[in-house]
Tab-separated table of C-alpha atoms in Angstrom:
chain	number	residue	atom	x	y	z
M	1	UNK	CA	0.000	0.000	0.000
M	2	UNK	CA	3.051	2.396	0.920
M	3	UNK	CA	4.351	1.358	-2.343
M	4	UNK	CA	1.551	2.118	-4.533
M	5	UNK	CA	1.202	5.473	-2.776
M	6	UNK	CA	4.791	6.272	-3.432
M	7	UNK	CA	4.330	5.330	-7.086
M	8	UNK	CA	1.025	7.791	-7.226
M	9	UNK	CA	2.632	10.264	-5.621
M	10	UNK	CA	5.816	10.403	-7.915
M	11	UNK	CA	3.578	10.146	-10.838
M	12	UNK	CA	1.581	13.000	-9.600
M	13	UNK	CA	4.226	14.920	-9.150
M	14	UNK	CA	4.511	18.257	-11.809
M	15	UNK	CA	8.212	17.680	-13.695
M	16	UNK	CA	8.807	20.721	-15.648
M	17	UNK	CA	12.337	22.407	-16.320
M	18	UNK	CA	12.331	26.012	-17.063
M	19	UNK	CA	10.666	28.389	-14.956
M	20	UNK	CA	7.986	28.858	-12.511
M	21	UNK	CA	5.680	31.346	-11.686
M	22	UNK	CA	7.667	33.797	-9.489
M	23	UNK	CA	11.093	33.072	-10.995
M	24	UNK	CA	13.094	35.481	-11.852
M	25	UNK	CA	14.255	35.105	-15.600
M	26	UNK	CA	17.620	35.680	-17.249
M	27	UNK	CA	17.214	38.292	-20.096
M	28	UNK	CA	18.380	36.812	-23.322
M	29	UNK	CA	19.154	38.469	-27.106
M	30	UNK	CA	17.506	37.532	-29.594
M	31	UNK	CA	17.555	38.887	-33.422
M	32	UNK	CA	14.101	40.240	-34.464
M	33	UNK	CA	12.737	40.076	-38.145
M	34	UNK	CA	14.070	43.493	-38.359
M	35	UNK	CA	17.391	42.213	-38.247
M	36	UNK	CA	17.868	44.544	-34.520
M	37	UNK	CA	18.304	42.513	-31.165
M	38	UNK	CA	16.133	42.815	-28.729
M	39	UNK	CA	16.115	42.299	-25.153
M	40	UNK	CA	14.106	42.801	-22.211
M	41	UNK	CA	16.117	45.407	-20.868
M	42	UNK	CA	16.239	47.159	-24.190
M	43	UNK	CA	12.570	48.728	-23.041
M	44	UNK	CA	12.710	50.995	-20.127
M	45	UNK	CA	9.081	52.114	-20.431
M	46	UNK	CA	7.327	48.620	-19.876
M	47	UNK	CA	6.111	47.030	-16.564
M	48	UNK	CA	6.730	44.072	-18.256
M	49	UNK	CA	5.824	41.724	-21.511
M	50	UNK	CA	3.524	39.469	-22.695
M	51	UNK	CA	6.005	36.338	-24.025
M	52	UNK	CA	4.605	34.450	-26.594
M	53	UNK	CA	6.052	31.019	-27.463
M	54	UNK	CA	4.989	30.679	-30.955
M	55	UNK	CA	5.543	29.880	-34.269
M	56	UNK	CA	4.427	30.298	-38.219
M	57	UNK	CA	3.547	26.284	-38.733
M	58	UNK	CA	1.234	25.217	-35.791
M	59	UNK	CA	-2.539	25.306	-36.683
M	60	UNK	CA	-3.310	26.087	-32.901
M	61	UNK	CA	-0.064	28.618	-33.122
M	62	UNK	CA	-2.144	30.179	-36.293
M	63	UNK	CA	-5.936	30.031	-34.511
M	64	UNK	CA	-4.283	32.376	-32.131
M	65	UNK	CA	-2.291	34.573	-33.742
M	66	UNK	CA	-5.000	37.424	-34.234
M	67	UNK	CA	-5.184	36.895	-30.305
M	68	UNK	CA	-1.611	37.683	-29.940
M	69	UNK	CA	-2.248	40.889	-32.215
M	70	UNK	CA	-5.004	41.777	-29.852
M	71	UNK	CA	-3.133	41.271	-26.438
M	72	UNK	CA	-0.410	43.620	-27.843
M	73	UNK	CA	-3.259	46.427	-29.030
M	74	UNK	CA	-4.954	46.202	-25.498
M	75	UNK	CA	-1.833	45.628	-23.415
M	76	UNK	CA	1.060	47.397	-25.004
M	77	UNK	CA	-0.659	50.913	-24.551
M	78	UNK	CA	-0.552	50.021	-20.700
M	79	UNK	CA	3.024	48.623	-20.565
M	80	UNK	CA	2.429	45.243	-21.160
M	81	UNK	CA	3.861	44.565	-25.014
M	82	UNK	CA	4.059	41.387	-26.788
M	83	UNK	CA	7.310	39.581	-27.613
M	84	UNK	CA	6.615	36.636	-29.679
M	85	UNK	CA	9.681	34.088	-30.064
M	86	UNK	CA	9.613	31.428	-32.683
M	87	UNK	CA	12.069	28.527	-31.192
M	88	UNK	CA	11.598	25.706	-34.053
M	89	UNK	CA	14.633	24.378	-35.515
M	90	UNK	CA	14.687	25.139	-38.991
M	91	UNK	CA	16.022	21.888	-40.167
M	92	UNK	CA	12.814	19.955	-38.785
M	93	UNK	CA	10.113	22.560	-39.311
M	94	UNK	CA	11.452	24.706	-42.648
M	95	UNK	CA	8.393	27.046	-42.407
M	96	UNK	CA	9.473	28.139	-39.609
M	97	UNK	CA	13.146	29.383	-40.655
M	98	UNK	CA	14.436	32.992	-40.090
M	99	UNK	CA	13.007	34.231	-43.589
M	100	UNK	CA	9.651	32.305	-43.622
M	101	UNK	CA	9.302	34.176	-40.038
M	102	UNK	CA	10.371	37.553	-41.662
M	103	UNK	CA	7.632	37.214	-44.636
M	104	UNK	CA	5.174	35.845	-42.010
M	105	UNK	CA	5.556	39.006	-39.825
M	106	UNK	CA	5.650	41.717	-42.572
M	107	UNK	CA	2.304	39.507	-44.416
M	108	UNK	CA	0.275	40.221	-41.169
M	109	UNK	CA	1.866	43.340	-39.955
M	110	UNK	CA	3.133	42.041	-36.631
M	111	UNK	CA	2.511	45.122	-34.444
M	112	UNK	CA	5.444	43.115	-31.802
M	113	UNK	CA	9.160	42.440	-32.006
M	114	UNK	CA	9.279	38.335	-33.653
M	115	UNK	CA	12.161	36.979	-32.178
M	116	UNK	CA	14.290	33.746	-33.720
M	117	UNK	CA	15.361	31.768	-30.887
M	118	UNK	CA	17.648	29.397	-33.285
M	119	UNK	CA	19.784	28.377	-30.886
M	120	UNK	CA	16.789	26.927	-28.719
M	121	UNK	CA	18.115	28.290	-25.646
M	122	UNK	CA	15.359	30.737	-24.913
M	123	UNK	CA	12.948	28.393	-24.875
M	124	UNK	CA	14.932	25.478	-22.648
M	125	UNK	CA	15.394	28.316	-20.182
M	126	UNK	CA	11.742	29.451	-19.775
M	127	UNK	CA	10.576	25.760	-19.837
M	128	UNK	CA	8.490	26.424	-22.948
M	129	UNK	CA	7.023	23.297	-24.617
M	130	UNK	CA	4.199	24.050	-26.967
M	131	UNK	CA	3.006	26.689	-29.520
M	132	UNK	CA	1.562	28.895	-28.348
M	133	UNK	CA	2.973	29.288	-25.104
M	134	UNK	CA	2.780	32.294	-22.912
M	135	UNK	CA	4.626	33.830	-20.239
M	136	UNK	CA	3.636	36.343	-18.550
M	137	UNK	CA	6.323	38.491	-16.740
M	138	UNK	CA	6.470	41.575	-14.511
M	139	UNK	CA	8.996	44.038	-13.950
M	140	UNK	CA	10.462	44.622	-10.192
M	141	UNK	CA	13.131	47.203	-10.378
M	142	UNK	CA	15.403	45.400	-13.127
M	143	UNK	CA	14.154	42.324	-12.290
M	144	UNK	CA	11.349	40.512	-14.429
M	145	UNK	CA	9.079	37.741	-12.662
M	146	UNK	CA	7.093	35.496	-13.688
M	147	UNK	CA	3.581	35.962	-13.254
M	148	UNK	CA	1.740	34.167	-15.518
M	149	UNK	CA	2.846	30.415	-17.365
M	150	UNK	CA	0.190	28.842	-19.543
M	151	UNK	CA	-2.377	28.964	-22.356
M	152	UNK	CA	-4.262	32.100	-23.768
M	153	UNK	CA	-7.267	31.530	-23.352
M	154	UNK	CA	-9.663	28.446	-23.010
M	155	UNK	CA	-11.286	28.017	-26.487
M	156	UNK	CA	-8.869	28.013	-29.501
M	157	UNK	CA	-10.995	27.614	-32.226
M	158	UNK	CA	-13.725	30.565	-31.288
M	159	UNK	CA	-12.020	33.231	-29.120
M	160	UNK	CA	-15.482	34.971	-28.960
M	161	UNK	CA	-16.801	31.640	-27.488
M	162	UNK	CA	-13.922	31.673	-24.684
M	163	UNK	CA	-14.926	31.948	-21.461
M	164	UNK	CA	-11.736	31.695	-19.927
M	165	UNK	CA	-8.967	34.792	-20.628
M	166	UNK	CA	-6.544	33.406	-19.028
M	167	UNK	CA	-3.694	36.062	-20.273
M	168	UNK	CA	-5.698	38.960	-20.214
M	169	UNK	CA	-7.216	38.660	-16.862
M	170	UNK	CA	-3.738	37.995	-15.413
M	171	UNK	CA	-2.507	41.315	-17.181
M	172	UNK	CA	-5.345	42.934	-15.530
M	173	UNK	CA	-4.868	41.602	-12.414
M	174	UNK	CA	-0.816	42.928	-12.583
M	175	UNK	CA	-2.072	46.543	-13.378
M	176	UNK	CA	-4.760	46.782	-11.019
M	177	UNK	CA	-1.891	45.388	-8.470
M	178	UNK	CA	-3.941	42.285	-7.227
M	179	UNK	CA	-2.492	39.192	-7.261
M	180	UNK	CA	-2.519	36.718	-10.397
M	181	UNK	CA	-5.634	34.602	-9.870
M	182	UNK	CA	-5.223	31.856	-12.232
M	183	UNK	CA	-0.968	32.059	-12.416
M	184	UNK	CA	-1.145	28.623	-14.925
M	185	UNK	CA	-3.212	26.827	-17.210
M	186	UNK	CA	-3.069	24.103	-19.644
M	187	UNK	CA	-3.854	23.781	-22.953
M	188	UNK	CA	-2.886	21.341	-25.946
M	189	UNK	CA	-1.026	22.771	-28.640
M	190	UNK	CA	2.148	22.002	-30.816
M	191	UNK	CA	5.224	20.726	-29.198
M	192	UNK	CA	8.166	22.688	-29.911
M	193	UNK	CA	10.085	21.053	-33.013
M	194	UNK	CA	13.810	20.396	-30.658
M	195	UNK	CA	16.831	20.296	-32.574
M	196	UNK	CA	17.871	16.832	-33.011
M	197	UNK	CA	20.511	16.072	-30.438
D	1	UNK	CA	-27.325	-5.230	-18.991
D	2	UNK	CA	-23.997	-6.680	-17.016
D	3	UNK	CA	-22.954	-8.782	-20.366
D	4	UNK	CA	-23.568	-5.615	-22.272
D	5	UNK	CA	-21.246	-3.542	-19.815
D	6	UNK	CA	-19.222	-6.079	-19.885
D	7	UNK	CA	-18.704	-6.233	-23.691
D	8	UNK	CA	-18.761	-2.220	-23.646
D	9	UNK	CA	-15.471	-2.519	-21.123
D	10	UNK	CA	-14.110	-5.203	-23.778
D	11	UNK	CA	-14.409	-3.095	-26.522
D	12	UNK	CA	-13.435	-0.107	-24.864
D	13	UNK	CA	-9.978	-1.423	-24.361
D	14	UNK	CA	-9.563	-2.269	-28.245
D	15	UNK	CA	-6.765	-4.997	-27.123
D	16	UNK	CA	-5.097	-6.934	-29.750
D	17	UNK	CA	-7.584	-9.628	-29.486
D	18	UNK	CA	-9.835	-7.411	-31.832
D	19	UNK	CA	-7.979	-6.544	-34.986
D	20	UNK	CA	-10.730	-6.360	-36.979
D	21	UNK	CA	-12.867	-3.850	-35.120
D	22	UNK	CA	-11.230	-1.149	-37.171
D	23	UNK	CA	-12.285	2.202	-38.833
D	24	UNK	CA	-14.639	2.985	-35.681
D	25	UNK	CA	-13.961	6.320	-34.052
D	26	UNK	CA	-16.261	6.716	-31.002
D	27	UNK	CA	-16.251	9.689	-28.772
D	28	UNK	CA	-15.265	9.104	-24.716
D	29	UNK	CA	-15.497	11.612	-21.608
D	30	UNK	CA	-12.667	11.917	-19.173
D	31	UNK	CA	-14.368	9.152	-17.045
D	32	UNK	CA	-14.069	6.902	-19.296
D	33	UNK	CA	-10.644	7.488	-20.570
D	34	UNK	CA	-9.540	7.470	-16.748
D	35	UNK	CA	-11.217	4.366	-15.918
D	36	UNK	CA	-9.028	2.909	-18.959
D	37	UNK	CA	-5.973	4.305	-17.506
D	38	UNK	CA	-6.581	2.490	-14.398
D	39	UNK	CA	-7.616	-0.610	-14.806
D	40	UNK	CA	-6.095	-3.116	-12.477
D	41	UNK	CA	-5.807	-6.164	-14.970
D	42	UNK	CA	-2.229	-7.239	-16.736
D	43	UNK	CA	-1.964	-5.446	-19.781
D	44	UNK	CA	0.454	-3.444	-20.648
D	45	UNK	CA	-1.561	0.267	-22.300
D	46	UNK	CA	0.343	2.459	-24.562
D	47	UNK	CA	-1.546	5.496	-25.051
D	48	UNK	CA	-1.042	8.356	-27.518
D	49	UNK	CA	-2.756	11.305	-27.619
D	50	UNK	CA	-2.936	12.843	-31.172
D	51	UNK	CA	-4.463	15.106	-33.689
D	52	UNK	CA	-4.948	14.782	-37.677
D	53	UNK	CA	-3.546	18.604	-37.711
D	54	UNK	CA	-0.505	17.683	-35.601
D	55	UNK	CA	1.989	16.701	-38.173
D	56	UNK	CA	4.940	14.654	-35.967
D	57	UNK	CA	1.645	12.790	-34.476
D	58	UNK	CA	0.784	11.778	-37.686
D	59	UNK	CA	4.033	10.836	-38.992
D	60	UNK	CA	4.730	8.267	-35.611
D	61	UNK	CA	1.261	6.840	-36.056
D	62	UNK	CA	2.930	3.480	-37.843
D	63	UNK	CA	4.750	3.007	-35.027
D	64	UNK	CA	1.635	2.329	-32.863
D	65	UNK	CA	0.468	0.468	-35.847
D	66	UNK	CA	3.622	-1.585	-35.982
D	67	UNK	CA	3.935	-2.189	-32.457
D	68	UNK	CA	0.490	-3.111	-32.353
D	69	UNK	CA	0.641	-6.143	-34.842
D	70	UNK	CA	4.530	-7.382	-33.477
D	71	UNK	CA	2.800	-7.878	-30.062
D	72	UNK	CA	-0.238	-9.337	-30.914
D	73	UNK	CA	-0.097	-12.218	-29.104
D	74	UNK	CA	0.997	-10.417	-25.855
D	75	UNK	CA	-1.078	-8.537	-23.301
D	76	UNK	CA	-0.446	-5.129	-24.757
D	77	UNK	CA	-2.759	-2.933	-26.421
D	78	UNK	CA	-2.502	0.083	-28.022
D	79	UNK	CA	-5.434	3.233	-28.062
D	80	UNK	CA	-4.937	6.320	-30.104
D	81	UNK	CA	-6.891	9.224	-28.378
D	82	UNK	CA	-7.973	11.568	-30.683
D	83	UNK	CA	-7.955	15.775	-29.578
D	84	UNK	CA	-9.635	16.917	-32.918
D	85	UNK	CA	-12.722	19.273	-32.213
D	86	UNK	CA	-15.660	16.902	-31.845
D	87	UNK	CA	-17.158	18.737	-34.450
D	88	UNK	CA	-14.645	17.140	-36.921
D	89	UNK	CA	-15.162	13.715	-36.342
D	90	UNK	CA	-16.741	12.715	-39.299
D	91	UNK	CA	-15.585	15.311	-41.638
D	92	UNK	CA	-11.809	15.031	-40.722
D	93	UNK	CA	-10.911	12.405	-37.767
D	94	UNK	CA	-12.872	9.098	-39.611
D	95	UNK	CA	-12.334	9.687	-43.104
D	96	UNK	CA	-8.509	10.266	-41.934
D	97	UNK	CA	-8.938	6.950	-39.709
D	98	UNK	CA	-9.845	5.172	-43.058
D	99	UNK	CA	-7.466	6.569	-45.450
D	100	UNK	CA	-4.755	5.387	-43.333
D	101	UNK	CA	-6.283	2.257	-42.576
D	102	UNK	CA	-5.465	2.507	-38.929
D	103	UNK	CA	-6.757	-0.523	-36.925
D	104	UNK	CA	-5.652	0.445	-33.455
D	105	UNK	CA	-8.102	1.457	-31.783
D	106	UNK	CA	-9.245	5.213	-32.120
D	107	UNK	CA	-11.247	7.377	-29.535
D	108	UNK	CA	-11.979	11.106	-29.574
D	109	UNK	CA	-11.566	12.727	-26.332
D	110	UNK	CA	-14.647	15.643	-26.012
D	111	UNK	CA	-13.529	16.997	-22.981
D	112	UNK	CA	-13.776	20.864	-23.699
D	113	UNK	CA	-11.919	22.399	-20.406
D	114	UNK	CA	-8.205	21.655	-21.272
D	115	UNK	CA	-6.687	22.943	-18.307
D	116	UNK	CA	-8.806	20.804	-16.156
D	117	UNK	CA	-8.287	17.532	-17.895
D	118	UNK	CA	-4.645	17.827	-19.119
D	119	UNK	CA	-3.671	17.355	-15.180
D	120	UNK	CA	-5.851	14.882	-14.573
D	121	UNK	CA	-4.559	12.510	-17.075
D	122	UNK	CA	-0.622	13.614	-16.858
D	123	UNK	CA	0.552	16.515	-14.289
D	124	UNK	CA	3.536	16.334	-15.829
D	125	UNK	CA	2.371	17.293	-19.049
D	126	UNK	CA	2.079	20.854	-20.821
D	127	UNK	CA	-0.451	19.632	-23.434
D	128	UNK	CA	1.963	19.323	-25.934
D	129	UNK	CA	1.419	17.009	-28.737
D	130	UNK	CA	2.158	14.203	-29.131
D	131	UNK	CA	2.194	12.732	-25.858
D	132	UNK	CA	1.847	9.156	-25.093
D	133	UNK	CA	1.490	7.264	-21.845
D	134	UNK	CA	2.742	3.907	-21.243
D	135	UNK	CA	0.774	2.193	-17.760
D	136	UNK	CA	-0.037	-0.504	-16.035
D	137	UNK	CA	-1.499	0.379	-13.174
D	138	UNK	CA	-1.333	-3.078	-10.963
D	139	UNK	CA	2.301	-3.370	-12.172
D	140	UNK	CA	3.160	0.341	-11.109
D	141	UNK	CA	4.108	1.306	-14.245
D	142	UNK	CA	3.480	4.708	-15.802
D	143	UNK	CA	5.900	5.817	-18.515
D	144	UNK	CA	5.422	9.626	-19.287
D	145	UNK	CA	7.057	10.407	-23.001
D	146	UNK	CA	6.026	14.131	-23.834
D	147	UNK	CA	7.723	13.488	-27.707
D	148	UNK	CA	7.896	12.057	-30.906
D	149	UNK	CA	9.445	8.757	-30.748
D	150	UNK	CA	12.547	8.567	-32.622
D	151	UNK	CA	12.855	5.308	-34.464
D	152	UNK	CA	12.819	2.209	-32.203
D	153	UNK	CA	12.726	4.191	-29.191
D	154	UNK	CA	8.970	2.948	-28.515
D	155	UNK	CA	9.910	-0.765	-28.956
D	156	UNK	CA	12.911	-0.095	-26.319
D	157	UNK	CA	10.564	1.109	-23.905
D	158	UNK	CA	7.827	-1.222	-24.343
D	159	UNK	CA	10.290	-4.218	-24.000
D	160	UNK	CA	11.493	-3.233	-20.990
D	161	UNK	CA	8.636	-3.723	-19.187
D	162	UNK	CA	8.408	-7.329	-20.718
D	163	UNK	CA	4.342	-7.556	-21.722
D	164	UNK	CA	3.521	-11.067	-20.857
């Protein structure tokens, strides 16, 4: 009986590298569409940035990106911009190389900085695993936390039919200064397309 | 009514012993998957959760297939959960169940609160796909693989729990 509660208990267990939800995270570089790097320092006016883990190729990546476009519109105006990094190797996913990203961006007039994280290292460190994928972190003094790890919303096919926001009310809750009420949530999407090792 | 339940729970499972019920897609709740997950008896259950629009699901699908005819004649069975929207099972999940002639057997998961049901089945698991589970629950074994196999790899790990 011990035993079989031990196994439950391990398999219960959440295994996730990359952050958590009140991490700290490292700022990175990473080359934009533009050909500029960006970083989150670079921006001295935000309290913080909506991270978006996503990508040209996924169909779920694709149902959302108008909802990435929106979050920026609503968000960015209050200090909360979008930063959308596409972390697909190349080699395995070619639709999702430097230049499809580039025509992808310029095609629908991404408002946000599209970031090619080629190396892969971006996304190991936040812990990212699917398109989309959003992080949600706030700015303390030059510090950015995580405040938010998870899915966008809770209906990808019909974002009017949602019920859920989960990135929007979290960005709320951060600039009305009340704690994060729903700091994760789950969705299926695309795994990230690793680099073969 | 028992026999019926009985059969229902048979047929359910979709074991090996049933090659021929093929080309059937029918829609489960998160009961029912669970129940599957945990049944006490001794076969081993590999488990992949898929989607026709998820393309490295679709390209390891003949490795369920495969595994599922070279073990045949041991206790293992292999169930391909669907995560299409219900509303494309028969435009997209069964005509793309029949095209590729898949005869493991299929289910659609309609379970429309992600976040609540992705934990339930695998805390460990983001809800990226694919993601397959490999359990037994009286034997204690629960193999989490949050991937693609590469080739072989699913073999490896299905041997080493030695299916009877």
């Amino acid at each position: 009986m011990a035993m079989l509660l031990a196994v439950l208990l391990m398999s219960t267990r959440f295994v996730s590298d990359g952050y958590k939800v009140g991490d700290t995270v490292a700022d990175f570089k990473l080359k934009n569409v533009d050909g500029t790097s960006i970083s989150l320092a670079g921006r001295k006016d935000v309290k913080g940035y909506i991270i978006a883990f996503t990508c040209n190729t996924c169909p779920v990546a694709k149902a959302y990106e108008s909802r990435i476009v929106a979050l920026n519109e609503q968000f960015a105006p209050k200090g909360y911009p979008v930063l959308a990094i596409q972390s697909n190797d190349s080699q395995r996913s070619p639709g999702d190389s430097y230049s499809a990203m580039q025509q992808r961006a310029r095609a629908k007039s991404y408002p946000f900085p599209y970031l090619h994280d080629e190396s892969q290292a971006v996304a190991k460190a936040f812990g990212a695993t699917n398109t989309p994928h959003m992080f949600v972190v706030k700015k303390e003094g030059n510090a950015y936390k995580v405040a938010y790890i998870g899915a966008i919303d809770n209906n990808q096919r019909d974002a009017s039919a949602a019920d859920k926001k989960y990135v929007e009310q979290a960005v709320a809750e951060l600039l009305a200064g009340k704690p994060v009420t729903t700091p994760t949530a789950r969705a299926i999407g695309c795994g990230i397309k690793w680099r073969d090792a | 009514m028992k026999t019926c339940l009985a059969f229902f729970g048979m047929w359910l499972v979709g074991s090996g012993c049933h090659p021929a019920w093929s080309q059937s897609v029918s829609v489960v709740r998160l009961a029912q998957l669970e129940s599957l997950l945990n049944k006490t008896d001794d076969t081993l259950r590999v488990v992949n959760f898929w989607a026709t629009w998820c393309a490295p699901c679709v390209k390891e699908l003949p490795q369920f297939e495969a595994v599922r005819q070279k073990y045949a004649n041991r206790k293992l069975s292999v169930l391909l959960v669907n995560l299409d929207d219900p509303s494309d099972l028969t435009t997209k999940v069964k005509p793309f169940v029949k095209k590729r002639n898949l005869r493991s057997r299929v289910v659609l998961l309609d379970e429309p609160d992600q976040n609540a049901w992705i934990e339930k089945i695998a805390p460990e698991w983001s809800g990226a796909l694919p993601m397959t589970l490999v359990v037994n629950r009286s034997k204690h074994i629960r193999k989490f693989i949050g991937k693609a196999f590469k080739e072989g790899e699913l073999e490896t790990i299905i041997n080493a729990y030695k299916p009877e």
